[in-house]
């Protein structure tokens, strides 16, 4: 039997995930021949990284993995278990470690402040993905409230505010006859901590005995959470930093639970329906105080972490409520080992290069320096007919895609190996730029001769239409010649599929800024007195910061003594510049440098108090091989605006989820979709979503029966149908 020929366009995490699944077993490798086409000289997409001339690791941005990335972690662990390497053994559990200290900043006001936040970690679980996760609503909520109990103990100790339970709540507790809450423990007056215990326990009853869990039980959870929040708001402890943040968490917890009960459990609203409303408005509609929602650093941290600012505009924040609830419950209620995990070397070295090695071992082919410029559709408009690529350069014999950097790791370079390339006439160009149109040849692949199926795994920005007629087009009529209708890239997809056009047009891009600073001082000498941090919602305009000094051992440089990654959204629409705009990236980078200089001069002092000398930023803090004077030392750091359309993230802005297509809904036979921009069921920009999308594309091609953890999470009509039916059948008016 001949192999089915699969072309995957795009070597980011979505494309690599699809290739991994399609080549997972010897049987699959006999059935499918997979070829990955990738522009430039390296893989990874936003996870790509490379070594510069000084041996430093250069990233697209900061990559924090979260403990609920079950599919991504599982794939990575399988890769490391099967690496075809000689020499030093590479252990994944040494290359990605828990990051327990994740402070939250409050950037508003004249002096931005920082709240200490640490999450419980468990060494017993080890790398996430080794064990299945309980993804029920009740379990997730119960564990999230368990974190509130731990936070309560940190902020208050044994000094818990008193809550007077109403008679209806007491009777509901007595009817359940739970041994943890005997009548003698209640007596009408309990502590806020006991209220949280009741809520956590009752939510587990939802899983254990769903047929008897009714409106009275839901109302009990609401009331005890409200009671704890009301009592804590009047306590003096709320004036302390920890107490203030704990009180905010309580004030937001009960509207969150109320909304989940009402919209998902009882009303069975789909995530897509919920995504029609911004998360902040959704919280307010379910009882949260508007000023708190607007000002809370906890709410801000969610939007910051997930980059939910279309066009990079903080004033234009928008996050679909359903997806935001999914992210919160997965992050807080299902994490394994630790909430956050940090890479100990570059993303390209820990994640991408090992994947590349495994896939090569499985005879997956790679075609680098291939930039997709068009997809042509058959004359009947029903299927993919051909793929058109610009060949950017031709590698010579002996080209080494990755090189060893020691410790058993391999890395890409931050530039191609120019000595082993037949380069375009203009020489050194940025092959990864949207605005790089250099080519030495063209390559057309047809379905008859070269492929049977295509996985389109390039970023949304690669084919999003920024110019020309943006109205929905109808298929061209018979006899319409190419002279009468000038063909632009990807026009066939738009002209023959209104759904595809709407998806590309409606989804919003988010540019970002990525900064890496090498310092002549240690973290303590910069003035940070706490633990090694991964900070979110810090001082603008670089409000996410992580101390990444652990990477220095792989860069082998002494000094510098510390390394810092900072990032944020980048307000700009330069991503929409025409493909011929050679200077768009230069303009954006100049703005990025100016923002970074401003941050160093005016904001760095709020997290690094010792960087100021005589009221001015001490530029010698920045390590520079050339020892340049004052602000010029910024040139020795890495600063980049990620405004190339395929470097931008995709926002899950309110009202946009409805336009996303599933992997098999491209509208064309033989064309499957993969990426964080499709409808995976978990539609937020992260590596887990990319990996899920690749798994879904592979499943659609093979027809395998594969349940992917997380893809159905909170999709009530599929996962919680029996439970919701029970709830709706007994949902009477709540007791007063």
Short mmCIF file of N, CA and C in Angstrom, two decimals, residues 572-733:
data_model
loop_
_atom_site.label_atom_id
_atom_site.label_comp_id
_atom_site.label_asym_id
_atom_site.label_seq_id
_atom_site.Cartn_x
_atom_site.Cartn_y
_atom_site.Cartn_z
N UNK A 572 0.45 48.93 18.38
CA UNK A 572 0.87 49.27 17.02
C UNK A 572 -0.01 48.54 16.02
N UNK A 573 -0.18 49.16 14.86
CA UNK A 573 -0.83 48.49 13.74
C UNK A 573 0.12 48.35 12.56
N UNK A 574 1.42 48.41 12.88
CA UNK A 574 2.41 48.25 11.83
C UNK A 574 2.37 46.85 11.22
N UNK A 575 1.76 45.90 11.92
CA UNK A 575 1.63 44.57 11.35
C UNK A 575 0.84 44.59 10.05
N UNK A 576 0.03 45.64 9.84
CA UNK A 576 -0.80 45.74 8.64
C UNK A 576 -0.08 46.46 7.50
N UNK A 577 1.20 46.78 7.68
CA UNK A 577 1.95 47.44 6.61
C UNK A 577 2.03 46.51 5.40
N UNK A 578 1.96 47.05 4.19
CA UNK A 578 2.02 46.21 2.98
C UNK A 578 3.26 45.34 2.94
N UNK A 579 3.17 44.23 2.21
CA UNK A 579 4.28 43.29 2.13
C UNK A 579 5.54 43.91 1.57
N UNK A 580 5.42 45.04 0.90
CA UNK A 580 6.59 45.71 0.32
C UNK A 580 7.23 46.71 1.27
N UNK A 581 6.68 46.85 2.49
CA UNK A 581 7.20 47.85 3.44
C UNK A 581 8.44 47.31 4.14
N UNK A 582 9.60 47.55 3.57
CA UNK A 582 10.84 47.01 4.10
C UNK A 582 11.22 47.60 5.46
N UNK A 583 10.71 48.78 5.78
CA UNK A 583 11.19 49.46 6.98
C UNK A 583 10.21 49.37 8.15
N UNK A 584 9.14 48.60 8.02
CA UNK A 584 8.15 48.49 9.10
C UNK A 584 8.81 47.95 10.37
N UNK A 585 9.62 46.88 10.22
CA UNK A 585 10.26 46.30 11.40
C UNK A 585 11.25 47.27 12.03
N UNK A 586 12.01 48.00 11.22
CA UNK A 586 12.95 48.98 11.76
C UNK A 586 12.24 50.04 12.57
N UNK A 587 11.13 50.54 12.06
CA UNK A 587 10.36 51.57 12.77
C UNK A 587 9.86 51.03 14.10
N UNK A 588 9.34 49.81 14.08
CA UNK A 588 8.81 49.21 15.31
C UNK A 588 9.93 48.98 16.32
N UNK A 589 11.07 48.50 15.86
CA UNK A 589 12.18 48.25 16.77
C UNK A 589 12.68 49.55 17.40
N UNK A 590 12.69 50.63 16.63
CA UNK A 590 13.09 51.92 17.19
C UNK A 590 12.14 52.33 18.32
N UNK A 591 10.84 52.16 18.10
CA UNK A 591 9.86 52.46 19.15
C UNK A 591 10.07 51.55 20.36
N UNK A 592 10.42 50.30 20.10
CA UNK A 592 10.65 49.35 21.19
C UNK A 592 11.86 49.77 22.02
N UNK A 593 12.92 50.23 21.36
CA UNK A 593 14.09 50.71 22.10
C UNK A 593 13.74 51.93 22.94
N UNK A 594 12.95 52.84 22.39
CA UNK A 594 12.57 54.04 23.14
C UNK A 594 11.73 53.67 24.36
N UNK A 595 10.81 52.70 24.19
CA UNK A 595 10.01 52.25 25.33
C UNK A 595 10.89 51.61 26.40
N UNK A 596 11.87 50.84 25.96
CA UNK A 596 12.75 50.17 26.92
C UNK A 596 13.60 51.18 27.67
N UNK A 597 14.12 52.17 26.97
CA UNK A 597 14.90 53.23 27.62
C UNK A 597 14.05 53.97 28.65
N UNK A 598 12.82 54.28 28.27
CA UNK A 598 11.92 54.98 29.19
C UNK A 598 11.64 54.13 30.43
N UNK A 599 11.43 52.82 30.22
CA UNK A 599 11.17 51.92 31.35
C UNK A 599 12.38 51.87 32.28
N UNK A 600 13.56 51.76 31.73
CA UNK A 600 14.76 51.69 32.55
C UNK A 600 14.95 52.98 33.36
N UNK A 601 14.69 54.10 32.74
CA UNK A 601 14.94 55.39 33.41
C UNK A 601 13.88 55.72 34.45
N UNK A 602 12.65 55.25 34.25
CA UNK A 602 11.56 55.71 35.12
C UNK A 602 10.82 54.59 35.88
N UNK A 603 10.92 53.35 35.44
CA UNK A 603 10.13 52.29 36.06
C UNK A 603 10.96 51.18 36.70
N UNK A 604 12.17 50.96 36.21
CA UNK A 604 12.99 49.85 36.73
C UNK A 604 13.21 49.96 38.23
N UNK A 605 13.26 51.17 38.74
CA UNK A 605 13.55 51.39 40.17
C UNK A 605 12.48 50.78 41.08
N UNK A 606 11.28 50.56 40.57
CA UNK A 606 10.21 50.03 41.41
C UNK A 606 10.38 48.54 41.70
N UNK A 607 11.15 47.84 40.87
CA UNK A 607 11.43 46.44 41.17
C UNK A 607 12.92 46.23 41.45
N UNK A 608 13.76 47.15 40.97
CA UNK A 608 15.20 47.09 41.23
C UNK A 608 15.64 48.39 41.90
N UNK A 609 15.43 48.55 43.17
CA UNK A 609 15.67 49.84 43.85
C UNK A 609 17.11 50.34 43.78
N UNK A 610 18.08 49.45 43.55
CA UNK A 610 19.48 49.86 43.59
C UNK A 610 20.06 50.25 42.23
N UNK A 611 19.20 50.44 41.23
CA UNK A 611 19.72 50.78 39.91
C UNK A 611 19.87 52.29 39.71
N UNK A 612 19.46 53.05 40.71
CA UNK A 612 19.51 54.51 40.58
C UNK A 612 20.74 55.06 41.30
N UNK A 613 21.41 56.00 40.66
CA UNK A 613 22.54 56.72 41.26
C UNK A 613 22.31 58.20 41.08
N UNK A 614 22.24 58.93 42.21
CA UNK A 614 21.98 60.37 42.18
C UNK A 614 20.70 60.69 41.38
N UNK A 615 19.70 59.85 41.57
CA UNK A 615 18.39 60.10 40.95
C UNK A 615 18.29 59.69 39.49
N UNK A 616 19.34 59.09 38.93
CA UNK A 616 19.32 58.70 37.52
C UNK A 616 19.68 57.22 37.40
N UNK A 617 19.19 56.60 36.34
CA UNK A 617 19.49 55.19 36.11
C UNK A 617 20.98 55.00 35.86
N UNK A 618 21.57 54.04 36.54
CA UNK A 618 22.99 53.75 36.40
C UNK A 618 23.17 52.77 35.23
N UNK A 619 23.63 53.27 34.10
CA UNK A 619 23.70 52.46 32.89
C UNK A 619 24.74 51.35 32.98
N UNK A 620 25.66 51.44 33.92
CA UNK A 620 26.65 50.37 34.07
C UNK A 620 26.00 49.08 34.59
N UNK A 621 24.74 49.17 35.00
CA UNK A 621 24.00 47.98 35.40
C UNK A 621 23.89 47.01 34.22
N UNK A 622 23.86 47.54 33.00
CA UNK A 622 23.73 46.72 31.80
C UNK A 622 25.10 46.26 31.33
N UNK A 623 25.24 44.96 31.09
CA UNK A 623 26.51 44.41 30.63
C UNK A 623 26.67 44.71 29.14
N UNK A 624 27.86 45.17 28.76
CA UNK A 624 28.15 45.51 27.37
C UNK A 624 29.59 45.12 27.07
N UNK A 625 29.79 44.21 26.14
CA UNK A 625 31.13 43.79 25.74
C UNK A 625 31.98 44.98 25.29
N UNK A 626 31.32 45.95 24.64
CA UNK A 626 32.05 47.09 24.10
C UNK A 626 32.16 48.25 25.10
N UNK A 627 31.56 48.07 26.27
CA UNK A 627 31.65 49.07 27.34
C UNK A 627 31.29 50.47 26.85
N UNK A 628 30.16 50.58 26.15
CA UNK A 628 29.70 51.88 25.66
C UNK A 628 29.22 52.76 26.81
N UNK A 629 29.13 54.05 26.53
CA UNK A 629 28.72 55.02 27.55
C UNK A 629 27.20 55.08 27.64
N UNK A 630 26.74 55.41 28.83
CA UNK A 630 25.34 55.71 29.19
C UNK A 630 24.34 54.85 28.43
N UNK A 631 23.28 55.49 27.86
CA UNK A 631 22.16 54.75 27.30
C UNK A 631 22.55 53.90 26.09
N UNK A 632 23.71 54.15 25.53
CA UNK A 632 24.14 53.37 24.36
C UNK A 632 24.35 51.90 24.70
N UNK A 633 24.46 51.59 25.98
CA UNK A 633 24.63 50.18 26.38
C UNK A 633 23.39 49.34 26.07
N UNK A 634 22.29 50.01 25.77
CA UNK A 634 21.09 49.28 25.40
C UNK A 634 21.31 48.50 24.11
N UNK A 635 22.28 48.94 23.30
CA UNK A 635 22.56 48.26 22.04
C UNK A 635 23.17 46.88 22.25
N UNK A 636 23.67 46.62 23.44
CA UNK A 636 24.24 45.30 23.75
C UNK A 636 23.18 44.35 24.28
N UNK A 637 21.93 44.81 24.41
CA UNK A 637 20.83 43.99 24.90
C UNK A 637 19.98 43.55 23.70
N UNK A 638 19.01 42.69 23.96
CA UNK A 638 18.11 42.28 22.88
C UNK A 638 16.76 42.94 23.08
N UNK A 639 16.36 43.74 22.11
CA UNK A 639 15.07 44.43 22.15
C UNK A 639 14.41 44.27 20.78
N UNK A 640 13.21 43.74 20.77
CA UNK A 640 12.52 43.56 19.49
C UNK A 640 11.02 43.76 19.66
N UNK A 641 10.43 44.41 18.66
CA UNK A 641 8.97 44.51 18.58
C UNK A 641 8.48 43.38 17.70
N UNK A 642 7.65 42.53 18.25
CA UNK A 642 7.09 41.41 17.48
C UNK A 642 5.84 41.89 16.74
N UNK A 643 6.09 42.60 15.63
CA UNK A 643 4.96 43.14 14.87
C UNK A 643 4.81 42.47 13.51
N UNK A 644 5.75 41.59 13.15
CA UNK A 644 5.53 40.79 11.95
C UNK A 644 4.23 40.01 12.15
N UNK A 645 3.30 40.03 11.19
CA UNK A 645 1.99 39.43 11.43
C UNK A 645 2.04 38.02 11.98
N UNK A 646 3.04 37.22 11.56
CA UNK A 646 3.08 35.85 12.09
C UNK A 646 3.80 35.77 13.43
N UNK A 647 4.36 36.88 13.90
CA UNK A 647 4.89 36.93 15.26
C UNK A 647 3.86 37.40 16.27
N UNK A 648 2.74 37.94 15.78
CA UNK A 648 1.70 38.45 16.67
C UNK A 648 0.89 37.29 17.26
N UNK A 649 0.41 37.51 18.49
CA UNK A 649 -0.53 36.57 19.10
C UNK A 649 -1.93 36.82 18.54
N UNK A 650 -2.83 35.89 18.80
CA UNK A 650 -4.23 36.04 18.39
C UNK A 650 -5.07 36.21 19.65
N UNK A 651 -5.80 37.31 19.71
CA UNK A 651 -6.64 37.58 20.88
C UNK A 651 -7.92 36.76 20.84
N UNK A 652 -8.43 36.44 22.02
CA UNK A 652 -9.76 35.84 22.13
C UNK A 652 -10.70 36.94 22.60
N UNK A 653 -10.78 37.98 21.80
CA UNK A 653 -11.62 39.12 22.16
C UNK A 653 -13.08 38.71 22.17
N UNK A 654 -13.85 39.39 23.02
CA UNK A 654 -15.28 39.10 23.12
C UNK A 654 -15.92 39.16 21.73
N UNK A 655 -16.70 38.14 21.41
CA UNK A 655 -17.42 38.12 20.15
C UNK A 655 -16.67 37.51 18.99
N UNK A 656 -15.41 37.08 19.18
CA UNK A 656 -14.64 36.56 18.05
C UNK A 656 -14.59 35.04 17.99
N UNK A 657 -14.86 34.36 19.08
CA UNK A 657 -14.76 32.89 19.06
C UNK A 657 -15.71 32.27 18.05
N UNK A 658 -16.83 32.92 17.81
CA UNK A 658 -17.82 32.37 16.89
C UNK A 658 -17.28 32.24 15.47
N UNK A 659 -16.23 32.98 15.16
CA UNK A 659 -15.69 32.96 13.80
C UNK A 659 -14.60 31.91 13.61
N UNK A 660 -14.15 31.30 14.68
CA UNK A 660 -13.08 30.30 14.55
C UNK A 660 -13.61 29.02 13.90
N UNK A 661 -12.76 28.39 13.11
CA UNK A 661 -13.11 27.14 12.46
C UNK A 661 -12.37 25.99 13.11
N UNK A 662 -12.98 24.82 13.13
CA UNK A 662 -12.30 23.63 13.63
C UNK A 662 -11.32 23.12 12.57
N UNK A 663 -10.51 22.18 12.98
CA UNK A 663 -9.44 21.72 12.09
C UNK A 663 -9.96 21.20 10.75
N UNK A 664 -11.15 20.60 10.73
CA UNK A 664 -11.70 20.02 9.50
C UNK A 664 -12.79 20.89 8.88
N UNK A 665 -12.80 22.18 9.23
CA UNK A 665 -13.83 23.08 8.72
C UNK A 665 -13.26 24.17 7.82
N UNK A 666 -12.16 23.88 7.12
CA UNK A 666 -11.57 24.90 6.25
C UNK A 666 -12.51 25.28 5.11
N UNK A 667 -13.43 24.37 4.78
CA UNK A 667 -14.31 24.59 3.63
C UNK A 667 -13.80 23.91 2.38
N UNK A 668 -12.65 23.25 2.47
CA UNK A 668 -12.05 22.60 1.31
C UNK A 668 -11.60 21.18 1.66
N UNK A 669 -11.82 20.27 0.73
CA UNK A 669 -11.32 18.92 0.91
C UNK A 669 -9.79 18.94 0.92
N UNK A 670 -9.22 18.07 1.72
CA UNK A 670 -7.77 17.87 1.79
C UNK A 670 -7.03 19.01 2.49
N UNK A 671 -7.74 19.97 3.06
CA UNK A 671 -7.08 21.07 3.77
C UNK A 671 -7.54 21.09 5.22
N UNK A 672 -6.60 20.88 6.14
CA UNK A 672 -6.87 20.88 7.57
C UNK A 672 -6.15 22.07 8.21
N UNK A 673 -6.69 22.54 9.31
CA UNK A 673 -6.18 23.75 9.96
C UNK A 673 -5.55 23.41 11.31
N UNK A 674 -4.49 24.12 11.66
CA UNK A 674 -3.85 23.93 12.97
C UNK A 674 -3.22 25.24 13.40
N UNK A 675 -3.32 25.54 14.67
CA UNK A 675 -2.76 26.78 15.20
C UNK A 675 -3.61 27.31 16.32
N UNK A 676 -3.11 28.29 17.04
CA UNK A 676 -3.86 28.85 18.16
C UNK A 676 -5.04 29.68 17.71
N UNK A 677 -5.19 29.86 16.40
CA UNK A 677 -6.28 30.68 15.86
C UNK A 677 -7.50 29.85 15.48
N UNK A 678 -7.42 28.52 15.55
CA UNK A 678 -8.59 27.72 15.19
C UNK A 678 -9.41 27.41 16.44
N UNK A 679 -10.54 26.77 16.24
CA UNK A 679 -11.40 26.39 17.36
C UNK A 679 -10.97 25.03 17.88
N UNK A 680 -10.14 25.05 18.92
CA UNK A 680 -9.67 23.79 19.52
C UNK A 680 -10.53 23.36 20.69
N UNK A 681 -11.42 24.24 21.15
CA UNK A 681 -12.14 24.00 22.39
C UNK A 681 -11.49 24.67 23.57
N UNK A 682 -10.24 25.08 23.39
CA UNK A 682 -9.49 25.81 24.42
C UNK A 682 -8.77 26.95 23.69
N UNK A 683 -9.53 28.00 23.40
CA UNK A 683 -9.12 28.99 22.41
C UNK A 683 -8.38 30.19 23.00
N UNK A 684 -7.22 29.91 23.57
CA UNK A 684 -6.41 31.00 24.08
C UNK A 684 -4.98 30.80 23.59
N UNK A 685 -4.25 31.89 23.42
CA UNK A 685 -2.90 31.83 22.85
C UNK A 685 -1.92 31.23 23.85
N UNK A 686 -1.53 29.98 23.60
CA UNK A 686 -0.52 29.33 24.44
C UNK A 686 -0.03 28.08 23.73
N UNK A 687 1.07 27.53 24.21
CA UNK A 687 1.65 26.37 23.55
C UNK A 687 0.73 25.16 23.67
N UNK A 688 -0.03 25.05 24.75
CA UNK A 688 -0.95 23.93 24.90
C UNK A 688 -2.01 23.94 23.81
N UNK A 689 -2.54 25.11 23.49
CA UNK A 689 -3.54 25.21 22.42
C UNK A 689 -2.94 24.82 21.08
N UNK A 690 -1.70 25.26 20.83
CA UNK A 690 -1.04 24.89 19.57
C UNK A 690 -0.87 23.39 19.47
N UNK A 691 -0.45 22.75 20.56
CA UNK A 691 -0.25 21.30 20.55
C UNK A 691 -1.58 20.57 20.35
N UNK A 692 -2.63 21.03 21.03
CA UNK A 692 -3.95 20.42 20.86
C UNK A 692 -4.38 20.52 19.40
N UNK A 693 -4.17 21.66 18.78
CA UNK A 693 -4.61 21.85 17.39
C UNK A 693 -3.90 20.88 16.45
N UNK A 694 -2.60 20.66 16.68
CA UNK A 694 -1.88 19.70 15.86
C UNK A 694 -2.39 18.28 16.06
N UNK A 695 -2.73 17.93 17.30
CA UNK A 695 -3.29 16.62 17.59
C UNK A 695 -4.64 16.45 16.89
N UNK A 696 -5.44 17.51 16.89
CA UNK A 696 -6.75 17.43 16.25
C UNK A 696 -6.62 17.28 14.74
N UNK A 697 -5.65 17.97 14.13
CA UNK A 697 -5.44 17.84 12.69
C UNK A 697 -5.03 16.41 12.34
N UNK A 698 -4.11 15.84 13.12
CA UNK A 698 -3.67 14.47 12.87
C UNK A 698 -4.83 13.49 13.04
N UNK A 699 -5.65 13.72 14.06
CA UNK A 699 -6.80 12.85 14.29
C UNK A 699 -7.78 12.91 13.12
N UNK A 700 -8.00 14.11 12.60
CA UNK A 700 -8.93 14.27 11.48
C UNK A 700 -8.42 13.54 10.23
N UNK A 701 -7.11 13.53 10.03
CA UNK A 701 -6.54 12.87 8.86
C UNK A 701 -6.59 11.36 9.00
N UNK A 702 -6.24 10.87 10.19
CA UNK A 702 -6.16 9.41 10.39
C UNK A 702 -7.49 8.77 10.70
N UNK A 703 -8.44 9.57 11.20
CA UNK A 703 -9.71 9.01 11.62
C UNK A 703 -9.63 8.26 12.93
N UNK A 704 -8.55 8.46 13.68
CA UNK A 704 -8.37 7.75 14.94
C UNK A 704 -9.37 8.24 15.99
N UNK A 705 -9.72 7.35 16.92
CA UNK A 705 -10.55 7.73 18.05
C UNK A 705 -9.62 8.16 19.18
N UNK A 706 -9.42 9.45 19.29
CA UNK A 706 -8.47 10.00 20.26
C UNK A 706 -9.13 11.10 21.05
N UNK A 707 -9.27 10.90 22.35
CA UNK A 707 -9.79 11.93 23.24
C UNK A 707 -8.62 12.76 23.74
N UNK A 708 -8.63 14.04 23.46
CA UNK A 708 -7.52 14.93 23.80
C UNK A 708 -7.86 15.67 25.08
N UNK A 709 -7.10 15.49 26.15
CA UNK A 709 -7.41 16.16 27.41
C UNK A 709 -7.54 17.67 27.23
N UNK A 710 -8.65 18.22 27.71
CA UNK A 710 -8.85 19.66 27.71
C UNK A 710 -9.68 20.20 26.57
N UNK A 711 -9.82 19.45 25.47
CA UNK A 711 -10.53 20.01 24.32
C UNK A 711 -12.03 20.15 24.58
N UNK A 712 -12.56 19.38 25.53
CA UNK A 712 -13.99 19.47 25.84
C UNK A 712 -14.25 20.16 27.16
N UNK A 713 -13.24 20.73 27.74
CA UNK A 713 -13.37 21.31 29.07
C UNK A 713 -14.41 22.44 29.10
N UNK A 714 -15.42 22.29 29.96
CA UNK A 714 -16.53 23.23 30.15
C UNK A 714 -17.47 23.32 28.96
N UNK A 715 -17.31 22.44 27.98
CA UNK A 715 -18.27 22.42 26.88
C UNK A 715 -19.45 21.58 27.34
N UNK A 716 -20.38 22.24 28.01
CA UNK A 716 -21.41 21.57 28.81
C UNK A 716 -22.28 20.62 28.00
N UNK A 717 -22.62 20.98 26.78
CA UNK A 717 -23.55 20.15 26.02
C UNK A 717 -22.95 18.81 25.66
N UNK A 718 -21.61 18.70 25.73
CA UNK A 718 -20.97 17.42 25.44
C UNK A 718 -20.54 16.70 26.71
N UNK A 719 -19.89 17.44 27.60
CA UNK A 719 -19.27 16.77 28.74
C UNK A 719 -20.19 16.66 29.95
N UNK A 720 -21.10 17.60 30.10
CA UNK A 720 -21.89 17.64 31.33
C UNK A 720 -23.38 17.52 31.05
N UNK A 721 -23.72 16.86 29.96
CA UNK A 721 -25.12 16.80 29.57
C UNK A 721 -26.00 16.17 30.65
N UNK A 722 -25.60 15.02 31.18
CA UNK A 722 -26.44 14.36 32.18
C UNK A 722 -26.54 15.20 33.45
N UNK A 723 -25.45 15.81 33.84
CA UNK A 723 -25.45 16.65 35.03
C UNK A 723 -26.35 17.86 34.82
N UNK A 724 -26.21 18.50 33.67
CA UNK A 724 -27.00 19.71 33.43
C UNK A 724 -28.49 19.39 33.32
N UNK A 725 -28.79 18.24 32.73
CA UNK A 725 -30.19 17.86 32.67
C UNK A 725 -30.78 17.73 34.07
N UNK A 726 -30.02 17.12 34.96
CA UNK A 726 -30.48 16.97 36.34
C UNK A 726 -30.67 18.34 36.97
N UNK A 727 -29.69 19.22 36.75
CA UNK A 727 -29.78 20.55 37.36
C UNK A 727 -31.01 21.31 36.86
N UNK A 728 -31.20 21.24 35.56
CA UNK A 728 -32.32 22.00 35.01
C UNK A 728 -33.66 21.42 35.47
N UNK A 729 -33.70 20.13 35.66
CA UNK A 729 -34.96 19.51 36.06
C UNK A 729 -35.36 19.89 37.48
N UNK A 730 -34.37 20.30 38.30
CA UNK A 730 -34.72 20.62 39.69
C UNK A 730 -34.37 22.06 40.04
N UNK A 731 -34.14 22.89 39.01
CA UNK A 731 -33.70 24.27 39.28
C UNK A 731 -34.91 25.15 39.61
N UNK A 732 -35.31 25.12 40.84
CA UNK A 732 -36.37 26.01 41.30
C UNK A 732 -35.75 27.30 41.78
N UNK A 733 -36.59 28.23 42.19
CA UNK A 733 -36.07 29.50 42.69
C UNK A 733 -35.25 29.25 43.95
#
